[in-house]
Each structure stands twice: as structure tokens, then as C-alpha cells.
PDB file of C-alpha atoms and ligand atoms in Angstrom:
ATOM      1  CA  MET A   1     113.478 204.359  -7.393  1.00  0.00           C
ATOM      2  CA  PRO A   2     113.201 207.478  -5.144  1.00  0.00           C
ATOM      3  CA  GLU A   3     116.483 209.193  -4.326  1.00  0.00           C
ATOM      4  CA  ALA A   4     117.849 208.541  -0.840  1.00  0.00           C
ATOM      5  CA  VAL A   5     117.487 211.695   1.234  1.00  0.00           C
ATOM      6  CA  THR A   6     118.301 212.446   4.849  1.00  0.00           C
ATOM      7  CA  HIS A   7     115.853 214.520   6.809  1.00  0.00           C
ATOM      8  CA  VAL A   8     117.822 217.433   8.294  1.00  0.00           C
ATOM      9  CA  GLY A   9     115.171 219.679   9.786  1.00  0.00           C
ATOM     10  CA  SER A  10     111.543 220.506  10.369  1.00  0.00           C
ATOM     11  CA  GLY A  11     109.752 223.790  10.505  1.00  0.00           C
ATOM     12  CA  LYS A  12     106.191 223.929  11.790  1.00  0.00           C
ATOM     13  CA  VAL A  13     104.792 223.232   8.339  1.00  0.00           C
ATOM     14  CA  ARG A  14     107.868 222.512   6.186  1.00  0.00           C
ATOM     15  CA  GLU A  15     110.543 219.854   5.962  1.00  0.00           C
ATOM     16  CA  LEU A  16     114.166 220.074   4.938  1.00  0.00           C
ATOM     17  CA  TYR A  17     116.157 217.189   3.401  1.00  0.00           C
ATOM     18  CA  GLU A  18     119.741 216.804   2.299  1.00  0.00           C
ATOM     19  CA  LEU A  19     120.216 216.002  -1.392  1.00  0.00           C
ATOM     20  CA  ASP A  20     124.024 216.039  -1.341  1.00  0.00           C
ATOM     21  CA  ASP A  21     126.850 218.034   0.273  1.00  0.00           C
ATOM     22  CA  ASP A  22     125.860 221.235  -1.512  1.00  0.00           C
ATOM     23  CA  ARG A  23     122.098 220.966  -1.921  1.00  0.00           C
ATOM     24  CA  LEU A  24     118.979 220.778   0.253  1.00  0.00           C
ATOM     25  CA  LEU A  25     115.360 220.024  -0.618  1.00  0.00           C
ATOM     26  CA  LEU A  26     112.797 222.304   1.019  1.00  0.00           C
ATOM     27  CA  VAL A  27     109.263 220.873   0.993  1.00  0.00           C
ATOM     28  CA  ALA A  28     106.212 222.943   1.940  1.00  0.00           C
ATOM     29  CA  SER A  29     103.318 220.889   3.314  1.00  0.00           C
ATOM     30  CA  ASP A  30      99.634 221.857   3.310  1.00  0.00           C
ATOM     31  CA  ARG A  31      99.615 222.124   7.089  1.00  0.00           C
ATOM     32  CA  ILE A  32      98.444 225.376   8.641  1.00  0.00           C
ATOM     33  CA  SER A  33      99.121 226.869  12.048  1.00  0.00           C
ATOM     34  CA  THR A  34      97.077 229.397  13.935  1.00  0.00           C
ATOM     35  CA  PHE A  35      97.828 230.949  17.317  1.00  0.00           C
ATOM     36  CA  ASP A  36     101.128 229.009  16.972  1.00  0.00           C
ATOM     37  CA  VAL A  37      99.399 225.615  16.901  1.00  0.00           C
ATOM     38  CA  VAL A  38      99.484 223.349  13.823  1.00  0.00           C
ATOM     39  CA  LEU A  39      95.931 222.186  13.110  1.00  0.00           C
ATOM     40  CA  PRO A  40      94.951 218.590  12.258  1.00  0.00           C
ATOM     41  CA  THR A  41      93.215 219.704   9.032  1.00  0.00           C
ATOM     42  CA  GLU A  42      95.245 220.602   5.944  1.00  0.00           C
ATOM     43  CA  ILE A  43      94.514 223.356   3.399  1.00  0.00           C
ATOM     44  CA  PRO A  44      94.828 221.733  -0.050  1.00  0.00           C
ATOM     45  CA  ASP A  45      97.531 223.384  -2.196  1.00  0.00           C
ATOM     46  CA  LYS A  46      98.710 225.735   0.552  1.00  0.00           C
ATOM     47  CA  GLY A  47     102.270 224.387   0.233  1.00  0.00           C
ATOM     48  CA  ARG A  48     102.199 224.920  -3.533  1.00  0.00           C
ATOM     49  CA  VAL A  49     100.934 228.490  -3.146  1.00  0.00           C
ATOM     50  CA  LEU A  50     103.718 229.337  -0.704  1.00  0.00           C
ATOM     51  CA  THR A  51     106.413 227.636  -2.763  1.00  0.00           C
ATOM     52  CA  GLY A  52     105.234 229.381  -5.934  1.00  0.00           C
ATOM     53  CA  LEU A  53     105.090 232.776  -4.252  1.00  0.00           C
ATOM     54  CA  SER A  54     108.528 232.370  -2.760  1.00  0.00           C
ATOM     55  CA  ALA A  55     109.950 231.325  -6.142  1.00  0.00           C
ATOM     56  CA  PHE A  56     108.263 234.335  -7.755  1.00  0.00           C
ATOM     57  CA  TRP A  57     109.925 236.716  -5.281  1.00  0.00           C
ATOM     58  CA  PHE A  58     113.298 235.002  -5.568  1.00  0.00           C
ATOM     59  CA  ALA A  59     113.197 235.463  -9.328  1.00  0.00           C
ATOM     60  CA  ARG A  60     112.296 239.150  -8.972  1.00  0.00           C
ATOM     61  CA  THR A  61     114.781 240.070  -6.248  1.00  0.00           C
ATOM     62  CA  ARG A  62     117.855 238.292  -7.586  1.00  0.00           C
ATOM     63  CA  GLU A  63     119.375 241.590  -8.670  1.00  0.00           C
ATOM     64  CA  LEU A  64     119.000 242.929  -5.123  1.00  0.00           C
ATOM     65  CA  VAL A  65     120.475 239.832  -3.501  1.00  0.00           C
ATOM     66  CA  PRO A  66     121.295 236.338  -4.782  1.00  0.00           C
ATOM     67  CA  ASN A  67     119.159 233.523  -3.336  1.00  0.00           C
ATOM     68  CA  HIS A  68     119.426 229.819  -2.605  1.00  0.00           C
ATOM     69  CA  LEU A  69     116.874 228.617  -5.175  1.00  0.00           C
ATOM     70  CA  LEU A  70     118.340 226.158  -7.692  1.00  0.00           C
ATOM     71  CA  ALA A  71     115.217 224.448  -9.068  1.00  0.00           C
ATOM     72  CA  LEU A  72     111.484 224.138  -8.557  1.00  0.00           C
ATOM     73  CA  ARG A  73     110.250 220.582  -8.766  1.00  0.00           C
ATOM     74  CA  ASP A  74     107.244 219.536 -10.847  1.00  0.00           C
ATOM     75  CA  ASP A  75     105.173 218.861  -7.709  1.00  0.00           C
ATOM     76  CA  GLY A  76     105.102 222.652  -7.172  1.00  0.00           C
ATOM     77  CA  ARG A  77     105.861 222.328  -3.447  1.00  0.00           C
ATOM     78  CA  SER A  78     109.529 221.295  -3.398  1.00  0.00           C
ATOM     79  CA  THR A  79     112.567 223.431  -4.117  1.00  0.00           C
ATOM     80  CA  GLU A  80     116.163 222.401  -4.527  1.00  0.00           C
ATOM     81  CA  CYS A  81     118.353 224.903  -2.701  1.00  0.00           C
ATOM     82  CA  ARG A  82     121.986 225.763  -2.286  1.00  0.00           C
ATOM     83  CA  ARG A  83     123.257 224.802   1.119  1.00  0.00           C
ATOM     84  CA  LEU A  84     124.409 227.883   3.020  1.00  0.00           C
ATOM     85  CA  GLU A  85     126.006 228.793   6.307  1.00  0.00           C
ATOM     86  CA  MET A  86     122.957 230.453   7.844  1.00  0.00           C
ATOM     87  CA  LEU A  87     123.393 233.611   9.910  1.00  0.00           C
ATOM     88  CA  PRO A  88     122.462 233.065  13.568  1.00  0.00           C
ATOM     89  CA  LEU A  89     119.592 235.543  13.527  1.00  0.00           C
ATOM     90  CA  GLU A  90     116.236 236.128  11.910  1.00  0.00           C
ATOM     91  CA  CYS A  91     116.095 239.220   9.714  1.00  0.00           C
ATOM     92  CA  VAL A  92     112.807 240.968  10.403  1.00  0.00           C
ATOM     93  CA  VAL A  93     111.574 244.148   8.721  1.00  0.00           C
ATOM     94  CA  ARG A  94     108.493 246.002   9.929  1.00  0.00           C
ATOM     95  CA  GLY A  95     106.588 248.577   7.940  1.00  0.00           C
ATOM     96  CA  TYR A  96     103.639 248.665  10.345  1.00  0.00           C
ATOM     97  CA  LEU A  97     103.425 248.468  14.121  1.00  0.00           C
ATOM     98  CA  THR A  98     101.933 245.102  15.102  1.00  0.00           C
ATOM     99  CA  GLY A  99     102.700 241.858  16.926  1.00  0.00           C
ATOM    100  CA  SER A 100     105.763 241.944  19.170  1.00  0.00           C
ATOM    101  CA  GLY A 101     106.743 245.332  17.686  1.00  0.00           C
ATOM    102  CA  TRP A 102     103.499 246.876  18.912  1.00  0.00           C
ATOM    103  CA  LYS A 103     103.960 245.168  22.284  1.00  0.00           C
ATOM    104  CA  ASP A 104     107.553 246.435  22.686  1.00  0.00           C
ATOM    105  CA  TYR A 105     106.571 249.939  21.538  1.00  0.00           C
ATOM    106  CA  ARG A 106     103.746 250.163  24.072  1.00  0.00           C
ATOM    107  CA  ALA A 107     106.073 249.019  26.855  1.00  0.00           C
ATOM    108  CA  THR A 108     109.160 251.079  25.953  1.00  0.00           C
ATOM    109  CA  GLY A 109     108.477 253.447  23.049  1.00  0.00           C
ATOM    110  CA  ALA A 110     111.109 251.602  21.025  1.00  0.00           C
ATOM    111  CA  VAL A 111     111.469 248.423  18.943  1.00  0.00           C
ATOM    112  CA  CYS A 112     114.889 246.732  18.818  1.00  0.00           C
ATOM    113  CA  GLY A 113     116.616 250.008  19.647  1.00  0.00           C
ATOM    114  CA  HIS A 114     114.610 252.094  17.157  1.00  0.00           C
ATOM    115  CA  VAL A 115     113.060 254.884  19.216  1.00  0.00           C
ATOM    116  CA  LEU A 116     109.751 255.701  17.532  1.00  0.00           C
ATOM    117  CA  PRO A 117     107.540 258.792  17.594  1.00  0.00           C
ATOM    118  CA  GLU A 118     105.048 259.012  20.432  1.00  0.00           C
ATOM    119  CA  GLY A 119     101.367 258.321  19.919  1.00  0.00           C
ATOM    120  CA  LEU A 120     101.539 255.617  17.239  1.00  0.00           C
ATOM    121  CA  ARG A 121      98.468 253.398  17.119  1.00  0.00           C
ATOM    122  CA  ASP A 122      97.987 249.640  16.763  1.00  0.00           C
ATOM    123  CA  SER A 123      98.804 248.602  13.164  1.00  0.00           C
ATOM    124  CA  GLU A 124      99.925 252.112  12.186  1.00  0.00           C
ATOM    125  CA  GLN A 125     102.350 252.479   9.298  1.00  0.00           C
ATOM    126  CA  LEU A 126     105.817 253.448  10.511  1.00  0.00           C
ATOM    127  CA  PRO A 127     107.441 256.644   9.198  1.00  0.00           C
ATOM    128  CA  GLU A 128     110.088 254.353   7.639  1.00  0.00           C
ATOM    129  CA  PRO A 129     110.436 250.558   7.628  1.00  0.00           C
ATOM    130  CA  ILE A 130     112.731 249.331  10.410  1.00  0.00           C
ATOM    131  CA  PHE A 131     115.067 246.342  10.664  1.00  0.00           C
ATOM    132  CA  THR A 132     114.271 244.448  13.878  1.00  0.00           C
ATOM    133  CA  PRO A 133     116.315 241.243  14.072  1.00  0.00           C
ATOM    134  CA  SER A 134     115.463 238.429  16.447  1.00  0.00           C
ATOM    135  CA  THR A 135     117.250 235.441  17.880  1.00  0.00           C
ATOM    136  CA  LYS A 136     116.511 231.970  16.549  1.00  0.00           C
ATOM    137  CA  ALA A 137     114.805 230.248  19.449  1.00  0.00           C
ATOM    138  CA  GLN A 138     115.059 226.444  19.467  1.00  0.00           C
ATOM    139  CA  GLU A 139     111.526 226.400  20.768  1.00  0.00           C
ATOM    140  CA  GLY A 140     109.007 229.056  21.653  1.00  0.00           C
ATOM    141  CA  HIS A 141     109.131 232.548  20.255  1.00  0.00           C
ATOM    142  CA  ASP A 142     112.097 234.293  18.719  1.00  0.00           C
ATOM    143  CA  GLU A 143     113.223 237.160  20.903  1.00  0.00           C
ATOM    144  CA  ASN A 144     113.740 240.648  19.521  1.00  0.00           C
ATOM    145  CA  ILE A 145     117.297 241.881  19.956  1.00  0.00           C
ATOM    146  CA  ASP A 146     118.530 245.427  19.624  1.00  0.00           C
ATOM    147  CA  ARG A 147     120.832 246.552  16.843  1.00  0.00           C
ATOM    148  CA  GLU A 148     123.870 246.796  19.134  1.00  0.00           C
ATOM    149  CA  ARG A 149     123.512 243.129  20.094  1.00  0.00           C
ATOM    150  CA  ALA A 150     122.919 242.059  16.485  1.00  0.00           C
ATOM    151  CA  ALA A 151     126.010 244.019  15.391  1.00  0.00           C
ATOM    152  CA  GLU A 152     128.037 242.181  18.063  1.00  0.00           C
ATOM    153  CA  VAL A 153     126.815 238.824  16.786  1.00  0.00           C
ATOM    154  CA  LEU A 154     127.459 239.541  13.087  1.00  0.00           C
ATOM    155  CA  GLY A 155     130.210 242.146  13.210  1.00  0.00           C
ATOM    156  CA  GLN A 156     129.386 245.766  12.343  1.00  0.00           C
ATOM    157  CA  GLU A 157     130.167 245.521   8.641  1.00  0.00           C
ATOM    158  CA  ARG A 158     128.068 242.400   8.054  1.00  0.00           C
ATOM    159  CA  PHE A 159     125.277 243.832  10.192  1.00  0.00           C
ATOM    160  CA  ASP A 160     125.168 246.997   8.079  1.00  0.00           C
ATOM    161  CA  GLN A 161     125.013 244.929   4.896  1.00  0.00           C
ATOM    162  CA  VAL A 162     122.285 242.630   6.258  1.00  0.00           C
ATOM    163  CA  GLU A 163     120.201 245.596   7.403  1.00  0.00           C
ATOM    164  CA  ARG A 164     120.560 247.404   4.085  1.00  0.00           C
ATOM    165  CA  ILE A 165     119.624 244.330   2.035  1.00  0.00           C
ATOM    166  CA  SER A 166     116.698 243.458   4.321  1.00  0.00           C
ATOM    167  CA  LEU A 167     115.276 246.979   3.999  1.00  0.00           C
ATOM    168  CA  GLU A 168     115.759 246.961   0.211  1.00  0.00           C
ATOM    169  CA  LEU A 169     113.948 243.643  -0.101  1.00  0.00           C
ATOM    170  CA  TYR A 170     111.066 244.843   2.054  1.00  0.00           C
ATOM    171  CA  ARG A 171     110.730 248.145   0.215  1.00  0.00           C
ATOM    172  CA  PHE A 172     110.653 246.380  -3.136  1.00  0.00           C
ATOM    173  CA  ALA A 173     108.131 243.681  -2.201  1.00  0.00           C
ATOM    174  CA  SER A 174     105.850 245.851  -0.058  1.00  0.00           C
ATOM    175  CA  ALA A 175     105.536 248.474  -2.812  1.00  0.00           C
ATOM    176  CA  TYR A 176     104.815 245.772  -5.396  1.00  0.00           C
ATOM    177  CA  ALA A 177     102.227 244.058  -3.181  1.00  0.00           C
ATOM    178  CA  ALA A 178     100.511 247.307  -2.142  1.00  0.00           C
ATOM    179  CA  GLU A 179      99.815 248.069  -5.829  1.00  0.00           C
ATOM    180  CA  ARG A 180      98.019 244.707  -5.925  1.00  0.00           C
ATOM    181  CA  GLY A 181      95.883 245.279  -2.828  1.00  0.00           C
ATOM    182  CA  ILE A 182      97.986 243.457  -0.238  1.00  0.00           C
ATOM    183  CA  LEU A 183      99.871 245.198   2.559  1.00  0.00           C
ATOM    184  CA  ILE A 184     102.938 243.353   3.817  1.00  0.00           C
ATOM    185  CA  ALA A 185     102.946 244.568   7.416  1.00  0.00           C
ATOM    186  CA  ASP A 186     106.194 242.849   8.309  1.00  0.00           C
ATOM    187  CA  THR A 187     108.362 240.018   7.105  1.00  0.00           C
ATOM    188  CA  LYS A 188     111.099 237.645   8.176  1.00  0.00           C
ATOM    189  CA  PHE A 189     114.031 236.383   6.120  1.00  0.00           C
ATOM    190  CA  GLU A 190     116.892 234.045   6.672  1.00  0.00           C
ATOM    191  CA  LEU A 191     120.173 235.018   5.101  1.00  0.00           C
ATOM    192  CA  GLY A 192     123.230 232.833   4.778  1.00  0.00           C
ATOM    193  CA  LEU A 193     126.712 232.840   3.332  1.00  0.00           C
ATOM    194  CA  ASP A 194     127.853 230.829   0.340  1.00  0.00           C
ATOM    195  CA  PRO A 195     131.324 229.244   0.305  1.00  0.00           C
ATOM    196  CA  ASP A 196     132.779 232.543  -1.016  1.00  0.00           C
ATOM    197  CA  GLY A 197     131.298 234.523   1.878  1.00  0.00           C
ATOM    198  CA  ILE A 198     128.651 236.122  -0.374  1.00  0.00           C
ATOM    199  CA  LEU A 199     125.385 236.968   1.374  1.00  0.00           C
ATOM    200  CA  VAL A 200     122.513 234.842  -0.022  1.00  0.00           C
ATOM    201  CA  LEU A 201     118.764 234.895   0.703  1.00  0.00           C
ATOM    202  CA  GLY A 202     117.542 231.495   1.917  1.00  0.00           C
ATOM    203  CA  ASP A 203     114.398 229.942   3.373  1.00  0.00           C
ATOM    204  CA  GLU A 204     111.119 231.306   1.944  1.00  0.00           C
ATOM    205  CA  ALA A 205     110.507 234.936   1.056  1.00  0.00           C
ATOM    206  CA  PHE A 206     107.389 237.121   1.238  1.00  0.00           C
ATOM    207  CA  THR A 207     104.948 234.291   1.768  1.00  0.00           C
ATOM    208  CA  PRO A 208     101.969 234.667   4.087  1.00  0.00           C
ATOM    209  CA  ASP A 209     103.726 232.263   6.506  1.00  0.00           C
ATOM    210  CA  SER A 210     106.855 234.432   6.732  1.00  0.00           C
ATOM    211  CA  SER A 211     105.013 237.764   6.586  1.00  0.00           C
ATOM    212  CA  ARG A 212     101.793 239.387   7.706  1.00  0.00           C
ATOM    213  CA  PHE A 213      99.568 239.980   4.673  1.00  0.00           C
ATOM    214  CA  TRP A 214      96.701 242.429   5.229  1.00  0.00           C
ATOM    215  CA  PRO A 215      93.925 243.297   2.763  1.00  0.00           C
ATOM    216  CA  ALA A 216      94.695 246.900   1.747  1.00  0.00           C
ATOM    217  CA  ASP A 217      91.043 247.836   1.231  1.00  0.00           C
ATOM    218  CA  GLU A 218      90.223 247.042   4.882  1.00  0.00           C
ATOM    219  CA  TYR A 219      93.266 248.721   6.383  1.00  0.00           C
ATOM    220  CA  GLU A 220      92.574 251.131   9.219  1.00  0.00           C
ATOM    221  CA  ALA A 221      95.108 252.105  11.893  1.00  0.00           C
ATOM    222  CA  GLY A 222      94.026 251.956  15.532  1.00  0.00           C
ATOM    223  CA  ARG A 223      92.843 248.359  15.596  1.00  0.00           C
ATOM    224  CA  ALA A 224      94.086 244.862  14.838  1.00  0.00           C
ATOM    225  CA  GLN A 225      93.922 244.043  11.099  1.00  0.00           C
ATOM    226  CA  PRO A 226      92.305 240.990   9.544  1.00  0.00           C
ATOM    227  CA  SER A 227      94.786 238.488   8.119  1.00  0.00           C
ATOM    228  CA  PHE A 228      94.566 238.148   4.330  1.00  0.00           C
ATOM    229  CA  ASP A 229      95.058 234.381   4.499  1.00  0.00           C
ATOM    230  CA  LYS A 230      94.166 233.055   7.957  1.00  0.00           C
ATOM    231  CA  GLN A 231      91.219 235.169   9.066  1.00  0.00           C
ATOM    232  CA  PHE A 232      88.545 232.516   8.399  1.00  0.00           C
ATOM    233  CA  VAL A 233      90.541 230.033  10.472  1.00  0.00           C
ATOM    234  CA  ARG A 234      91.017 232.493  13.324  1.00  0.00           C
ATOM    235  CA  ASP A 235      87.365 233.534  13.313  1.00  0.00           C
ATOM    236  CA  TYR A 236      86.230 229.913  13.318  1.00  0.00           C
ATOM    237  CA  CYS A 237      88.615 229.058  16.191  1.00  0.00           C
ATOM    238  CA  GLU A 238      87.299 232.021  18.177  1.00  0.00           C
ATOM    239  CA  THR A 239      83.735 230.643  17.925  1.00  0.00           C
ATOM    240  CA  LEU A 240      84.847 227.427  19.654  1.00  0.00           C
ATOM    241  CA  GLY A 241      86.144 228.837  22.916  1.00  0.00           C
ATOM    242  CA  TRP A 242      89.334 226.824  22.238  1.00  0.00           C
ATOM    243  CA  ASP A 243      92.104 227.745  24.724  1.00  0.00           C
ATOM    244  CA  LYS A 244      94.748 227.883  21.919  1.00  0.00           C
ATOM    245  CA  THR A 245      96.847 225.086  23.382  1.00  0.00           C
ATOM    246  CA  PRO A 246      97.458 221.858  21.414  1.00  0.00           C
ATOM    247  CA  PRO A 247      95.722 219.946  20.067  1.00  0.00           C
ATOM    248  CA  GLY A 248      94.023 222.392  17.724  1.00  0.00           C
ATOM    249  CA  PRO A 249      90.542 221.828  16.332  1.00  0.00           C
ATOM    250  CA  GLU A 250      89.595 220.198  13.023  1.00  0.00           C
ATOM    251  CA  LEU A 251      88.354 222.712  10.459  1.00  0.00           C
ATOM    252  CA  PRO A 252      84.976 222.347   8.719  1.00  0.00           C
ATOM    253  CA  ALA A 253      84.858 222.086   4.914  1.00  0.00           C
ATOM    254  CA  ASP A 254      83.650 225.666   4.340  1.00  0.00           C
ATOM    255  CA  VAL A 255      86.506 227.133   6.404  1.00  0.00           C
ATOM    256  CA  VAL A 256      88.984 224.958   4.476  1.00  0.00           C
ATOM    257  CA  ALA A 257      87.520 226.023   1.107  1.00  0.00           C
ATOM    258  CA  GLY A 258      87.410 229.712   2.042  1.00  0.00           C
ATOM    259  CA  THR A 259      90.982 229.633   3.319  1.00  0.00           C
ATOM    260  CA  ARG A 260      92.262 227.788   0.257  1.00  0.00           C
ATOM    261  CA  ALA A 261      90.575 230.424  -1.923  1.00  0.00           C
ATOM    262  CA  ARG A 262      92.349 233.225  -0.001  1.00  0.00           C
ATOM    263  CA  TYR A 263      95.772 231.617  -0.501  1.00  0.00           C
ATOM    264  CA  VAL A 264      95.092 231.155  -4.199  1.00  0.00           C
ATOM    265  CA  GLU A 265      93.852 234.750  -4.418  1.00  0.00           C
ATOM    266  CA  ALA A 266      97.044 236.050  -2.800  1.00  0.00           C
ATOM    267  CA  PHE A 267      99.116 234.007  -5.267  1.00  0.00           C
ATOM    268  CA  GLU A 268      97.189 235.211  -8.314  1.00  0.00           C
ATOM    269  CA  ARG A 269      97.044 238.872  -7.260  1.00  0.00           C
ATOM    270  CA  LEU A 270     100.732 239.090  -6.447  1.00  0.00           C
ATOM    271  CA  THR A 271     102.127 237.037  -9.306  1.00  0.00           C
ATOM    272  CA  GLY A 272      99.571 237.816 -12.010  1.00  0.00           C
ATOM    273  CA  ILE A 273      99.792 234.080 -12.832  1.00  0.00           C
ATOM    274  CA  GLY A 274      96.762 231.786 -12.790  1.00  0.00           C
ATOM    275  CA  PHE A 275      97.193 229.146 -10.119  1.00  0.00           C
ATOM    276  CA  GLU A 276      96.189 226.392 -12.576  1.00  0.00           C
ATOM    277  CA  ALA A 277      99.006 227.545 -14.866  1.00  0.00           C
ATOM    278  CA  TYR A 278     101.425 227.265 -11.949  1.00  0.00           C
ATOM    279  CA  LEU A 279     100.264 223.712 -11.187  1.00  0.00           C
ATOM    280  CA  ALA A 280     100.668 222.744 -14.856  1.00  0.00           C
ATOM    281  CA  ASP A 281     104.225 224.125 -14.945  1.00  0.00           C
ATOM    282  CA  PRO A 282     105.696 225.618 -11.756  1.00  0.00           C
ATOM    283  CA  ASP A 283     108.525 227.265 -13.703  1.00  0.00           C
ATOM    284  CA  VAL A 284     106.043 229.926 -14.919  1.00  0.00           C
ATOM    285  CA  ALA A 285     106.635 231.532 -11.497  1.00  0.00           C
ATOM    286  CA  LEU A 286     110.258 232.155 -12.457  1.00  0.00           C
ATOM    287  CA  ALA A 287     109.640 233.623 -15.919  1.00  0.00           C
TER     288      ALA A 287
HETATM  289  C1  PZK B 301     118.290 225.983   6.764  1.00  0.00           C
HETATM  290  N1  PZK B 301     116.555 226.156   8.105  1.00  0.00           N
HETATM  291  C2  PZK B 301     115.275 226.496   8.695  1.00  0.00           C
HETATM  292  C3  PZK B 301     113.458 226.084   7.086  1.00  0.00           C
HETATM  293  C4  PZK B 301     112.979 223.549   7.954  1.00  0.00           C
HETATM  294  C5  PZK B 301     113.991 224.332   8.541  1.00  0.00           C
HETATM  295  N2  PZK B 301     119.761 227.046   2.123  1.00  0.00           N
HETATM  296  C6  PZK B 301     119.970 226.605   3.404  1.00  0.00           C
HETATM  297  N3  PZK B 301     121.202 226.172   3.745  1.00  0.00           N
HETATM  298  C7  PZK B 301     121.433 225.730   4.974  1.00  0.00           C
HETATM  299  N4  PZK B 301     120.508 225.678   5.911  1.00  0.00           N
HETATM  300  C8  PZK B 301     119.246 226.079   5.659  1.00  0.00           C
HETATM  301  C9  PZK B 301     118.936 226.563   4.380  1.00  0.00           C
HETATM  302  C10 PZK B 301     117.627 227.011   4.018  1.00  0.00           C
HETATM  303  N5  PZK B 301     116.572 227.370   3.782  1.00  0.00           N
HETATM  304  C11 PZK B 301     117.072 226.561   6.919  1.00  0.00           C
HETATM  305  N6  PZK B 301     117.388 225.333   8.688  1.00  0.00           N
HETATM  306  C12 PZK B 301     118.463 225.227   7.882  1.00  0.00           C
HETATM  307  C13 PZK B 301     114.219 225.610   8.109  1.00  0.00           C
HETATM  308  C14 PZK B 301     112.476 225.292   6.520  1.00  0.00           C
HETATM  309  C15 PZK B 301     112.223 224.029   6.964  1.00  0.00           C
HETATM  310  F1  PZK B 301     112.768 222.300   8.326  1.00  0.00           F
END
């Protein structure tokens, strides 16, 4: 008899269920989005790769900040989590200038109130990583907010703590990943409070869906970087002349296989764990 669970939320490619008053179940599907559109074709095991990676990072950052992970289920794609009071903003850290950061910099010379040196190029590494929070949009894109506004929303003391922890997490994971050939250009976390008011890391952490992963050996400032995980999908979509509005195109088998292989490669490089070993026993990601 399956347990009765209430669906409490959907992300683009994940679902959230209530297990009881204190616990949620976060389930990562094999769906993939590109250009902000979820495609009709799934990437087999993508949800397991992302869940395993996130669990790996949670286990390795628990001394920096506690996290919501309670248990990994045997299916490899579902995690039981502590229910938190989530902060009303997205915690973004950027180590490289890309996406909306690059756009804001070109327009204003600053990103979320961080005034940056002149003359930085597309995808260039920043002198120091910066904390660039954004609002949680109900639909559409999150909007960058400056640090003054974020400090108003959270209170100065909590803001300072959130910024410090976000930067520590990014520095730890980006250094670790860079040694394994993957640049984490930027990343987004969700932090929440437990019933004692302790700051806890929730959601997923340092997955290719919550971060931009770039292949280190192809990195070159001054141009857009290939995506470690989604580049085959993007390249294929560009051959179609698709206007990037829903519905998205079906993916051919070779694009699916190549993309699956890239996700598995990211998992194995970062964790040092064989993906088959993870499937046999997901708890190896926590060891
Ligand atoms: C929570 N989201 C976003 C993520 C979705 C929705 N531990 C937690 N406690 C309370 N709330 C949340 C979490 C977490 N994680 C996260 N919404 C609520 C979200 C993934 C899938 F459907």
C-alpha cells in the first residue's frame, strides 16, 4: 500500500509532496528544460543524477551549514527532507559574469549593487565571487535585487549571515569541481529556517539544474561558454529554427544518449562514484 501523500508544489522538473507535518518528499523527474521550456522527451536517469549530486554536496557541506536532507530513497530520485520556513529570496552566487549578471553589468557596470571593474568580458571570472540574490517570481524569471533591498527583506543580521554562508558554499564547491574539470559559473540555493531559527540549506545544491556547469578545458573568456550538460540539446534545438516558445521539440535518440552520458559524466567526475554503484545503493553518495 503506497503512503498517502499530498502534492504541495511543482518545479519545472521536480515535484514536492508532504509526508507529514515535519517532512517533505522531493522527487526529481527525468524531464529537461532548455531555453526555459520543458521538452516532451525525457533524459533517462537525469533525476537520479541530480538527486545523487545534491546528496553528495549536502553530505560534504554539512559542517558549513546544516541541510534539509533526512534520507535518500532506494529509487535514487527521491529525498525525504525537513520542512523549513523558506526565506523569501533566491540565494545566487556568481563566480563568472554570464546570464543576467552579464546583462546587468553591460547595462549598468554593476550586478545587484556590486560595482565591478570596467572592461570585463562575457563569461569572465570575477575578481571575487559575489552574492546576487533574486526575488522568487511566481512565474517568469526571478528578478535580481540589490543588497540593500535584500537586507530590508531579511534584516541586516540575517542578510549578512546568508551572504557569508552562500559565499562559503560556493567557494567550497567551485574549488572542488574545478579540480575535477568542471567550472561552476554560478549557482542558486534556497535557504530556510528550522523551528529553532537555525539557517538550513534546502532544495537542491550544486546540480547542473541549479548551477551553470562549464567544461574547464574549453573555458575561454570573451564568448558564451558551452554548457557541460545541455549543449547537445541546445545545439540540436538551434538546428531546427524553433522559436523557443512552447511546445518544445522531441529529441532524437542520439541527442538523448549524448545528453544522458554528459549528466552521468558530471556525476562520476564530481563524486568519484560510479553511477552504477549509486543506482545499486544511493547511500554511497553520502559516505
Ligand atoms: C520548498 N520549494 C521549491 C522545489 C518544487 C518546489 N525543505 C523545504 N521546506 C519547506 N519548503 C520547501 C522545502 C524545500 N526544498 C521548496 N517550495 C517549498 C520547490 C522543488 C520542487 F515543487
